Structure formats: structure tokens, C-alpha cells
């Protein structure tokens, strides 16, 4: 089944998270054939949870450490104990703004597995890398963080070209397909369920064309996931 993940980033107060939950649960009841996950900011995991169980919860990140004296960090076990099924790792905002690199992401992946969380592992090239013709090499290097990840476990990999995130300029469906096909080739040895998500300026208007690509198994949605109506329309496109 395809997967649609809402990445709220550092948006929504408690009241706004509750308002989304109520508005989205009315719409989610009518959605079938798609798995849905919401990744709120850490303080509002309880508020963003679906009392009806129609959608799963995801963390936006977790620590590479198990626990202890790491002020400000949140562990994978904490997320699991709050009911999370997923954790987003390696988002480009974390790579580019917080200096996250492959060794750190390998540790985060290991922590996620220890807690039974399924990673939504993000990869994607910058505009300069694309223009230099380095896209597929960059993706391969980023995927090397998965070298120690158990290949029999379920995994989601989100292809999110950095130039498409929050810019209103999504990748053309053919561009997404080419990159995602290379990701699937690189991970061909895995035997667990592998889903490839596209992320980067997904909207209700472009979701259907992207979902129609053979390699696309769903979406990781930022800005358009903040509104219950637009996110439910994207979930509907992912289900088709
Ligand atoms: P966007 O963000 O949909 O706002 O482009 C996607 C993401 O960063 O996951």
C-alpha cells in the first residue's frame, strides 16, 4: 500500500495540532487504499494521534544516542513509547542546517531499528549538484548510510530534491522517476518491504501526475500537509 507522510516541521501550536486532528479525522474516514502518517513536532505527538487509529505517528528525527546526558535530544525509544511507527531521518534541512552526515545517520538508523521504528530515510540533491550532473552519485553516497541497516526490515526512502523543497517548484514526474529508479536499483538487495516516496512541493494539483510514475509509492509532504483539506487530497492521489 502506498504511504503518505505529513511532515509538519516546526509548525503548529498545540491548539492548531488539535484543530487539524479534528478536521482531518472527518476526511480520513473516507480515505482507503493508502497508509497515512503524521509527523508533528515532538511536544504534540499525543495531540496529532488519531483516536480512531486511521493514521500512524512519526517522529521528525531522533537522536543517534540511546539515552542519557544529551540535552534537547529525543530518543527512538521515547518516540516508540509515544506510539510512533515511523521516524523521518536525514531530511535535507537536518543535513544542511544541522550538519547531519552519513556516520551520524547510520547511528540514527540503528537507534530507530532498536526501537522498532520504520525509518523514512530522506535523500536528495541540491540544484548545484543536479546542474553538475552529479545527482545519481549524490543519491548513492547518501544511501550508503543504509549499508548496515537490516535489509529484511520495512523501509521508506523519500527522494526529496533540495531545490524542490518549499520552493513551489516540484520535480517533473520524469525527473522523479529517473532518480527513484536509481534508488530502487541501489537498494535491490533488500528483501523487506521498500517504499519510495517523492517529496518536494507536493500539492493536490501535482500529486496525481507524480503518483502515476511506476517508482512512486507515496509522498512526504511539507507545506501542503499543514492544511487538512489539501493533505487529504494528496492522500487520495497517493491511493489511486
Ligand atoms: P514541501 O516539504 O512539501 O514543503 O516542499 C517537503 C519536505 O521537506 O519534506
PDB file of C-alpha atoms and ligand atoms in Angstrom:
ATOM      1  CA  UNK A   1       0.000   0.000   0.000  1.00  0.00           C
ATOM      2  CA  UNK A   2       1.234   3.487  -0.755  1.00  0.00           C
ATOM      3  CA  UNK A   3       2.222   5.779   2.104  1.00  0.00           C
ATOM      4  CA  UNK A   4       1.566   9.499   2.604  1.00  0.00           C
ATOM      5  CA  UNK A   5       3.555  11.216   5.368  1.00  0.00           C
ATOM      6  CA  UNK A   6       2.796  14.716   6.672  1.00  0.00           C
ATOM      7  CA  UNK A   7       5.972  16.470   7.802  1.00  0.00           C
ATOM      8  CA  UNK A   8       4.792  19.450   9.825  1.00  0.00           C
ATOM      9  CA  UNK A   9       8.360  20.634  10.533  1.00  0.00           C
ATOM     10  CA  UNK A  10       8.394  23.452  13.160  1.00  0.00           C
ATOM     11  CA  UNK A  11       4.774  24.414  12.562  1.00  0.00           C
ATOM     12  CA  UNK A  12       1.570  24.303  14.604  1.00  0.00           C
ATOM     13  CA  UNK A  13       0.903  25.092  18.242  1.00  0.00           C
ATOM     14  CA  UNK A  14      -0.997  22.666  20.447  1.00  0.00           C
ATOM     15  CA  UNK A  15      -4.355  24.219  19.569  1.00  0.00           C
ATOM     16  CA  UNK A  16      -3.546  24.082  15.867  1.00  0.00           C
ATOM     17  CA  UNK A  17      -2.496  20.439  16.077  1.00  0.00           C
ATOM     18  CA  UNK A  18      -5.806  19.589  17.779  1.00  0.00           C
ATOM     19  CA  UNK A  19      -7.794  21.536  15.164  1.00  0.00           C
ATOM     20  CA  UNK A  20      -6.011  19.650  12.382  1.00  0.00           C
ATOM     21  CA  UNK A  21      -6.693  16.307  14.046  1.00  0.00           C
ATOM     22  CA  UNK A  22     -10.416  17.013  14.275  1.00  0.00           C
ATOM     23  CA  UNK A  23     -10.718  18.355  10.725  1.00  0.00           C
ATOM     24  CA  UNK A  24      -8.550  15.631   9.208  1.00  0.00           C
ATOM     25  CA  UNK A  25     -10.229  12.726  11.003  1.00  0.00           C
ATOM     26  CA  UNK A  26     -13.526  13.577   9.289  1.00  0.00           C
ATOM     27  CA  UNK A  27     -11.780  13.365   5.907  1.00  0.00           C
ATOM     28  CA  UNK A  28      -9.547  10.397   6.733  1.00  0.00           C
ATOM     29  CA  UNK A  29     -12.576   8.229   7.410  1.00  0.00           C
ATOM     30  CA  UNK A  30     -13.343   8.404   3.691  1.00  0.00           C
ATOM     31  CA  UNK A  31      -9.784   7.552   2.572  1.00  0.00           C
ATOM     32  CA  UNK A  32      -8.924   3.951   1.782  1.00  0.00           C
ATOM     33  CA  UNK A  33      -6.080   2.219  -0.022  1.00  0.00           C
ATOM     34  CA  UNK A  34      -3.373   4.439   1.431  1.00  0.00           C
ATOM     35  CA  UNK A  35      -1.389   4.362   4.661  1.00  0.00           C
ATOM     36  CA  UNK A  36      -1.120   7.760   6.334  1.00  0.00           C
ATOM     37  CA  UNK A  37       1.379   9.045   8.896  1.00  0.00           C
ATOM     38  CA  UNK A  38       1.657  12.420  10.588  1.00  0.00           C
ATOM     39  CA  UNK A  39       4.948  13.800  11.904  1.00  0.00           C
ATOM     40  CA  UNK A  40       4.179  16.655  14.298  1.00  0.00           C
ATOM     41  CA  UNK A  41       6.698  18.498  16.432  1.00  0.00           C
ATOM     42  CA  UNK A  42       7.721  16.344  19.435  1.00  0.00           C
ATOM     43  CA  UNK A  43       5.532  18.082  22.064  1.00  0.00           C
ATOM     44  CA  UNK A  44       2.333  17.353  20.142  1.00  0.00           C
ATOM     45  CA  UNK A  45       2.599  13.655  19.329  1.00  0.00           C
ATOM     46  CA  UNK A  46      -0.385  12.948  21.591  1.00  0.00           C
ATOM     47  CA  UNK A  47      -2.439  15.756  20.062  1.00  0.00           C
ATOM     48  CA  UNK A  48      -1.707  14.641  16.496  1.00  0.00           C
ATOM     49  CA  UNK A  49      -2.586  10.988  17.166  1.00  0.00           C
ATOM     50  CA  UNK A  50      -5.759   9.617  15.621  1.00  0.00           C
ATOM     51  CA  UNK A  51      -8.116   8.319  18.303  1.00  0.00           C
ATOM     52  CA  UNK A  52      -9.651   6.139  15.577  1.00  0.00           C
ATOM     53  CA  UNK A  53      -6.303   4.643  14.560  1.00  0.00           C
ATOM     54  CA  UNK A  54      -6.699   5.579  10.873  1.00  0.00           C
ATOM     55  CA  UNK A  55      -3.246   7.156  10.697  1.00  0.00           C
ATOM     56  CA  UNK A  56       0.131   6.437  12.252  1.00  0.00           C
ATOM     57  CA  UNK A  57       2.502   8.796  14.047  1.00  0.00           C
ATOM     58  CA  UNK A  58       6.040   9.610  13.000  1.00  0.00           C
ATOM     59  CA  UNK A  59       8.883  11.465  14.629  1.00  0.00           C
ATOM     60  CA  UNK A  60      10.628  14.128  12.533  1.00  0.00           C
ATOM     61  CA  UNK A  61      14.026  12.975  13.805  1.00  0.00           C
ATOM     62  CA  UNK A  62      15.599  11.016  16.643  1.00  0.00           C
ATOM     63  CA  UNK A  63      18.914  11.028  18.431  1.00  0.00           C
ATOM     64  CA  UNK A  64      21.834   8.865  17.364  1.00  0.00           C
ATOM     65  CA  UNK A  65      22.320   8.083  21.083  1.00  0.00           C
ATOM     66  CA  UNK A  66      20.291   5.685  23.169  1.00  0.00           C
ATOM     67  CA  UNK A  67      19.725   7.997  26.107  1.00  0.00           C
ATOM     68  CA  UNK A  68      21.423   9.909  28.896  1.00  0.00           C
ATOM     69  CA  UNK A  69      23.050  13.322  29.148  1.00  0.00           C
ATOM     70  CA  UNK A  70      22.146  14.779  25.740  1.00  0.00           C
ATOM     71  CA  UNK A  71      20.173  17.936  26.480  1.00  0.00           C
ATOM     72  CA  UNK A  72      17.485  18.657  23.922  1.00  0.00           C
ATOM     73  CA  UNK A  73      17.636  15.277  22.213  1.00  0.00           C
ATOM     74  CA  UNK A  74      14.766  12.816  21.800  1.00  0.00           C
ATOM     75  CA  UNK A  75      15.472   9.090  21.640  1.00  0.00           C
ATOM     76  CA  UNK A  76      13.939   6.487  19.370  1.00  0.00           C
ATOM     77  CA  UNK A  77      12.631   4.595  22.416  1.00  0.00           C
ATOM     78  CA  UNK A  78      10.812   7.753  23.552  1.00  0.00           C
ATOM     79  CA  UNK A  79       9.140   8.050  20.151  1.00  0.00           C
ATOM     80  CA  UNK A  80       8.117   4.406  20.193  1.00  0.00           C
ATOM     81  CA  UNK A  81       6.689   4.822  23.682  1.00  0.00           C
ATOM     82  CA  UNK A  82       4.559   7.717  22.372  1.00  0.00           C
ATOM     83  CA  UNK A  83       3.065   5.425  19.745  1.00  0.00           C
ATOM     84  CA  UNK A  84       5.230   6.324  16.740  1.00  0.00           C
ATOM     85  CA  UNK A  85       5.553   3.773  13.954  1.00  0.00           C
ATOM     86  CA  UNK A  86       7.907   5.864  11.805  1.00  0.00           C
ATOM     87  CA  UNK A  87      10.766   8.316  12.149  1.00  0.00           C
ATOM     88  CA  UNK A  88      11.979  10.689   9.440  1.00  0.00           C
ATOM     89  CA  UNK A  89      15.793  10.598   9.224  1.00  0.00           C
ATOM     90  CA  UNK A  90      18.238  12.501   7.060  1.00  0.00           C
ATOM     91  CA  UNK A  91      15.892  15.275   5.991  1.00  0.00           C
ATOM     92  CA  UNK A  92      17.835  17.802   3.943  1.00  0.00           C
ATOM     93  CA  UNK A  93      17.063  20.527   6.475  1.00  0.00           C
ATOM     94  CA  UNK A  94      18.850  18.420   9.089  1.00  0.00           C
ATOM     95  CA  UNK A  95      21.707  17.629   6.718  1.00  0.00           C
ATOM     96  CA  UNK A  96      22.237  21.188   5.517  1.00  0.00           C
ATOM     97  CA  UNK A  97      21.281  23.281   8.566  1.00  0.00           C
ATOM     98  CA  UNK A  98      22.315  20.979  11.385  1.00  0.00           C
ATOM     99  CA  UNK A  99      25.304  19.298   9.777  1.00  0.00           C
ATOM    100  CA  UNK A 100      23.960  15.735   9.798  1.00  0.00           C
ATOM    101  CA  UNK A 101      26.231  13.382   7.875  1.00  0.00           C
ATOM    102  CA  UNK A 102      26.382   9.728   6.898  1.00  0.00           C
ATOM    103  CA  UNK A 103      28.107   8.396  10.074  1.00  0.00           C
ATOM    104  CA  UNK A 104      25.556  10.168  12.289  1.00  0.00           C
ATOM    105  CA  UNK A 105      22.652   8.972  10.128  1.00  0.00           C
ATOM    106  CA  UNK A 106      23.908   5.384  10.316  1.00  0.00           C
ATOM    107  CA  UNK A 107      23.739   5.660  14.107  1.00  0.00           C
ATOM    108  CA  UNK A 108      20.241   7.168  13.967  1.00  0.00           C
ATOM    109  CA  UNK A 109      19.091   4.349  11.692  1.00  0.00           C
ATOM    110  CA  UNK A 110      20.416   1.791  14.168  1.00  0.00           C
ATOM    111  CA  UNK A 111      18.612   3.522  17.055  1.00  0.00           C
ATOM    112  CA  UNK A 112      15.382   3.576  15.051  1.00  0.00           C
ATOM    113  CA  UNK A 113      15.605  -0.176  14.438  1.00  0.00           C
ATOM    114  CA  UNK A 114      16.345  -0.907  18.105  1.00  0.00           C
ATOM    115  CA  UNK A 115      13.080   0.809  18.993  1.00  0.00           C
ATOM    116  CA  UNK A 116      11.108  -0.948  16.264  1.00  0.00           C
ATOM    117  CA  UNK A 117      10.558   2.239  14.267  1.00  0.00           C
ATOM    118  CA  UNK A 118      10.452   2.186  10.469  1.00  0.00           C
ATOM    119  CA  UNK A 119      12.753   4.892   9.061  1.00  0.00           C
ATOM    120  CA  UNK A 120      11.579   7.332   6.418  1.00  0.00           C
ATOM    121  CA  UNK A 121      15.086   7.962   5.143  1.00  0.00           C
ATOM    122  CA  UNK A 122      15.469  11.113   3.032  1.00  0.00           C
ATOM    123  CA  UNK A 123      17.888  11.675   0.167  1.00  0.00           C
ATOM    124  CA  UNK A 124      18.131  14.359  -2.474  1.00  0.00           C
ATOM    125  CA  UNK A 125      20.499  16.545  -4.441  1.00  0.00           C
ATOM    126  CA  UNK A 126      20.946  20.317  -4.383  1.00  0.00           C
ATOM    127  CA  UNK A 127      20.423  22.394  -7.503  1.00  0.00           C
ATOM    128  CA  UNK A 128      24.197  22.806  -7.930  1.00  0.00           C
ATOM    129  CA  UNK A 129      24.661  19.046  -7.728  1.00  0.00           C
ATOM    130  CA  UNK A 130      21.924  18.467 -10.303  1.00  0.00           C
ATOM    131  CA  UNK A 131      23.396  21.074 -12.640  1.00  0.00           C
ATOM    132  CA  UNK A 132      26.805  19.443 -12.289  1.00  0.00           C
ATOM    133  CA  UNK A 133      25.297  16.131 -13.399  1.00  0.00           C
ATOM    134  CA  UNK A 134      26.050  14.594 -10.004  1.00  0.00           C
ATOM    135  CA  UNK A 135      22.505  13.667  -8.935  1.00  0.00           C
ATOM    136  CA  UNK A 136      22.826   9.892  -9.069  1.00  0.00           C
ATOM    137  CA  UNK A 137      26.256   9.923  -7.389  1.00  0.00           C
ATOM    138  CA  UNK A 138      24.935  12.107  -4.577  1.00  0.00           C
ATOM    139  CA  UNK A 139      21.988   9.779  -4.027  1.00  0.00           C
ATOM    140  CA  UNK A 140      24.274   6.729  -3.975  1.00  0.00           C
ATOM    141  CA  UNK A 141      26.556   8.391  -1.408  1.00  0.00           C
ATOM    142  CA  UNK A 142      23.605   9.317   0.807  1.00  0.00           C
ATOM    143  CA  UNK A 143      22.181   5.790   0.561  1.00  0.00           C
ATOM    144  CA  UNK A 144      25.473   4.402   1.895  1.00  0.00           C
ATOM    145  CA  UNK A 145      24.160   5.276   5.385  1.00  0.00           C
ATOM    146  CA  UNK A 146      21.858   2.262   4.930  1.00  0.00           C
ATOM    147  CA  UNK A 147      24.784  -0.163   4.495  1.00  0.00           C
ATOM    148  CA  UNK A 148      24.331  -1.645   7.986  1.00  0.00           C
ATOM    149  CA  UNK A 149      20.537  -1.374   8.028  1.00  0.00           C
ATOM    150  CA  UNK A 150      18.899  -4.830   8.094  1.00  0.00           C
ATOM    151  CA  UNK A 151      17.698  -5.458   4.552  1.00  0.00           C
ATOM    152  CA  UNK A 152      14.835  -7.682   5.639  1.00  0.00           C
ATOM    153  CA  UNK A 153      13.088  -4.850   7.508  1.00  0.00           C
ATOM    154  CA  UNK A 154      10.484  -2.486   6.092  1.00  0.00           C
ATOM    155  CA  UNK A 155      11.915   0.836   4.916  1.00  0.00           C
ATOM    156  CA  UNK A 156      10.666   4.007   3.274  1.00  0.00           C
ATOM    157  CA  UNK A 157      13.101   6.164   1.304  1.00  0.00           C
ATOM    158  CA  UNK A 158      11.971   9.667   0.395  1.00  0.00           C
ATOM    159  CA  UNK A 159      13.510  11.246  -2.684  1.00  0.00           C
ATOM    160  CA  UNK A 160      13.429  14.958  -1.954  1.00  0.00           C
ATOM    161  CA  UNK A 161      15.422  17.132  -4.337  1.00  0.00           C
ATOM    162  CA  UNK A 162      16.579  20.067  -2.206  1.00  0.00           C
ATOM    163  CA  UNK A 163      15.689  22.556  -4.947  1.00  0.00           C
ATOM    164  CA  UNK A 164      12.071  21.363  -4.812  1.00  0.00           C
ATOM    165  CA  UNK A 165      11.536  21.605  -1.053  1.00  0.00           C
ATOM    166  CA  UNK A 166       9.355  24.531  -0.066  1.00  0.00           C
ATOM    167  CA  UNK A 167      10.015  26.289  -3.358  1.00  0.00           C
ATOM    168  CA  UNK A 168       6.745  25.607  -5.175  1.00  0.00           C
ATOM    169  CA  UNK A 169       8.875  24.036  -7.912  1.00  0.00           C
ATOM    170  CA  UNK A 170       8.301  20.270  -7.784  1.00  0.00           C
ATOM    171  CA  UNK A 171      10.412  17.821  -9.762  1.00  0.00           C
ATOM    172  CA  UNK A 172       8.853  16.875 -13.078  1.00  0.00           C
ATOM    173  CA  UNK A 173       7.342  13.390 -12.821  1.00  0.00           C
ATOM    174  CA  UNK A 174      10.007  12.060 -15.233  1.00  0.00           C
ATOM    175  CA  UNK A 175      12.825  13.605 -13.161  1.00  0.00           C
ATOM    176  CA  UNK A 176      11.423  11.999 -10.025  1.00  0.00           C
ATOM    177  CA  UNK A 177      11.047   8.674 -11.793  1.00  0.00           C
ATOM    178  CA  UNK A 178      14.644   8.651 -13.046  1.00  0.00           C
ATOM    179  CA  UNK A 179      16.091   9.408  -9.616  1.00  0.00           C
ATOM    180  CA  UNK A 180      13.804   6.984  -7.842  1.00  0.00           C
ATOM    181  CA  UNK A 181      14.579   4.201 -10.261  1.00  0.00           C
ATOM    182  CA  UNK A 182      18.265   4.633  -9.404  1.00  0.00           C
ATOM    183  CA  UNK A 183      17.406   4.461  -5.697  1.00  0.00           C
ATOM    184  CA  UNK A 184      15.482   1.232  -6.201  1.00  0.00           C
ATOM    185  CA  UNK A 185      18.417  -0.222  -8.150  1.00  0.00           C
ATOM    186  CA  UNK A 186      20.845   0.717  -5.376  1.00  0.00           C
ATOM    187  CA  UNK A 187      18.613  -0.998  -2.800  1.00  0.00           C
ATOM    188  CA  UNK A 188      17.730  -4.025  -4.938  1.00  0.00           C
ATOM    189  CA  UNK A 189      19.318  -6.448  -2.460  1.00  0.00           C
ATOM    190  CA  UNK A 190      16.782  -5.566   0.242  1.00  0.00           C
ATOM    191  CA  UNK A 191      14.135  -8.182   0.844  1.00  0.00           C
ATOM    192  CA  UNK A 192      11.861  -6.281   3.273  1.00  0.00           C
ATOM    193  CA  UNK A 193       9.111  -4.009   2.018  1.00  0.00           C
ATOM    194  CA  UNK A 194      10.654  -0.937   0.392  1.00  0.00           C
ATOM    195  CA  UNK A 195       8.513   2.078  -0.447  1.00  0.00           C
ATOM    196  CA  UNK A 196       9.845   5.074  -2.322  1.00  0.00           C
ATOM    197  CA  UNK A 197       8.222   8.395  -1.557  1.00  0.00           C
ATOM    198  CA  UNK A 198       8.551  11.607  -3.505  1.00  0.00           C
ATOM    199  CA  UNK A 199       8.855  14.875  -1.562  1.00  0.00           C
ATOM    200  CA  UNK A 200       9.314  18.499  -2.603  1.00  0.00           C
ATOM    201  CA  UNK A 201       6.427  20.916  -3.215  1.00  0.00           C
ATOM    202  CA  UNK A 202       3.811  18.174  -3.489  1.00  0.00           C
ATOM    203  CA  UNK A 203       0.346  19.742  -3.818  1.00  0.00           C
ATOM    204  CA  UNK A 204      -3.148  18.451  -4.561  1.00  0.00           C
ATOM    205  CA  UNK A 205      -2.609  19.706  -8.113  1.00  0.00           C
ATOM    206  CA  UNK A 206       0.621  17.844  -8.942  1.00  0.00           C
ATOM    207  CA  UNK A 207       0.192  14.727  -6.772  1.00  0.00           C
ATOM    208  CA  UNK A 208      -1.727  12.630  -9.305  1.00  0.00           C
ATOM    209  CA  UNK A 209       0.888  13.000 -12.054  1.00  0.00           C
ATOM    210  CA  UNK A 210       3.691  12.143  -9.634  1.00  0.00           C
ATOM    211  CA  UNK A 211       1.781   9.183  -8.158  1.00  0.00           C
ATOM    212  CA  UNK A 212       1.301   7.817 -11.677  1.00  0.00           C
ATOM    213  CA  UNK A 213       5.053   7.182 -12.018  1.00  0.00           C
ATOM    214  CA  UNK A 214       5.880   3.492 -11.571  1.00  0.00           C
ATOM    215  CA  UNK A 215       8.547   4.081  -8.901  1.00  0.00           C
ATOM    216  CA  UNK A 216       6.436   6.381  -6.717  1.00  0.00           C
ATOM    217  CA  UNK A 217       4.853   4.613  -3.718  1.00  0.00           C
ATOM    218  CA  UNK A 218       3.651   7.725  -1.929  1.00  0.00           C
ATOM    219  CA  UNK A 219       4.657  11.161  -0.691  1.00  0.00           C
ATOM    220  CA  UNK A 220       6.474  13.058   2.032  1.00  0.00           C
ATOM    221  CA  UNK A 221       4.596  16.342   2.239  1.00  0.00           C
ATOM    222  CA  UNK A 222       5.669  19.551   3.979  1.00  0.00           C
ATOM    223  CA  UNK A 223       3.748  22.777   3.383  1.00  0.00           C
ATOM    224  CA  UNK A 224       0.648  21.196   1.846  1.00  0.00           C
ATOM    225  CA  UNK A 225       0.298  18.817   4.803  1.00  0.00           C
ATOM    226  CA  UNK A 226      -0.486  21.664   7.190  1.00  0.00           C
ATOM    227  CA  UNK A 227      -3.986  22.027   5.773  1.00  0.00           C
ATOM    228  CA  UNK A 228      -6.341  19.066   6.351  1.00  0.00           C
ATOM    229  CA  UNK A 229      -8.147  19.525   3.061  1.00  0.00           C
ATOM    230  CA  UNK A 230      -5.033  19.697   0.875  1.00  0.00           C
ATOM    231  CA  UNK A 231      -3.342  16.815   2.709  1.00  0.00           C
ATOM    232  CA  UNK A 232      -6.433  14.636   2.333  1.00  0.00           C
ATOM    233  CA  UNK A 233      -6.491  15.360  -1.402  1.00  0.00           C
ATOM    234  CA  UNK A 234      -2.832  14.315  -1.625  1.00  0.00           C
ATOM    235  CA  UNK A 235      -3.621  11.114   0.311  1.00  0.00           C
ATOM    236  CA  UNK A 236      -6.393  10.438  -2.182  1.00  0.00           C
ATOM    237  CA  UNK A 237      -3.948  10.848  -5.096  1.00  0.00           C
ATOM    238  CA  UNK A 238      -1.484   8.505  -3.369  1.00  0.00           C
ATOM    239  CA  UNK A 239      -4.245   5.904  -3.009  1.00  0.00           C
ATOM    240  CA  UNK A 240      -5.154   5.901  -6.674  1.00  0.00           C
TER     241      UNK A 240
HETATM  242  P1  LIG B   1       7.468  20.784   0.987  1.00  0.00           P
HETATM  243  O1  LIG B   1       8.435  19.993   2.003  1.00  0.00           O
HETATM  244  O2  LIG B   1       6.330  19.843   0.661  1.00  0.00           O
HETATM  245  O3  LIG B   1       7.001  21.985   1.765  1.00  0.00           O
HETATM  246  O4  LIG B   1       8.274  21.137  -0.205  1.00  0.00           O
HETATM  247  C1  LIG B   1       8.690  18.625   1.819  1.00  0.00           C
HETATM  248  C2  LIG B   1       9.637  18.158   2.893  1.00  0.00           C
HETATM  249  O5  LIG B   1      10.564  18.894   3.236  1.00  0.00           O
HETATM  250  O6  LIG B   1       9.503  17.038   3.411  1.00  0.00           O
END
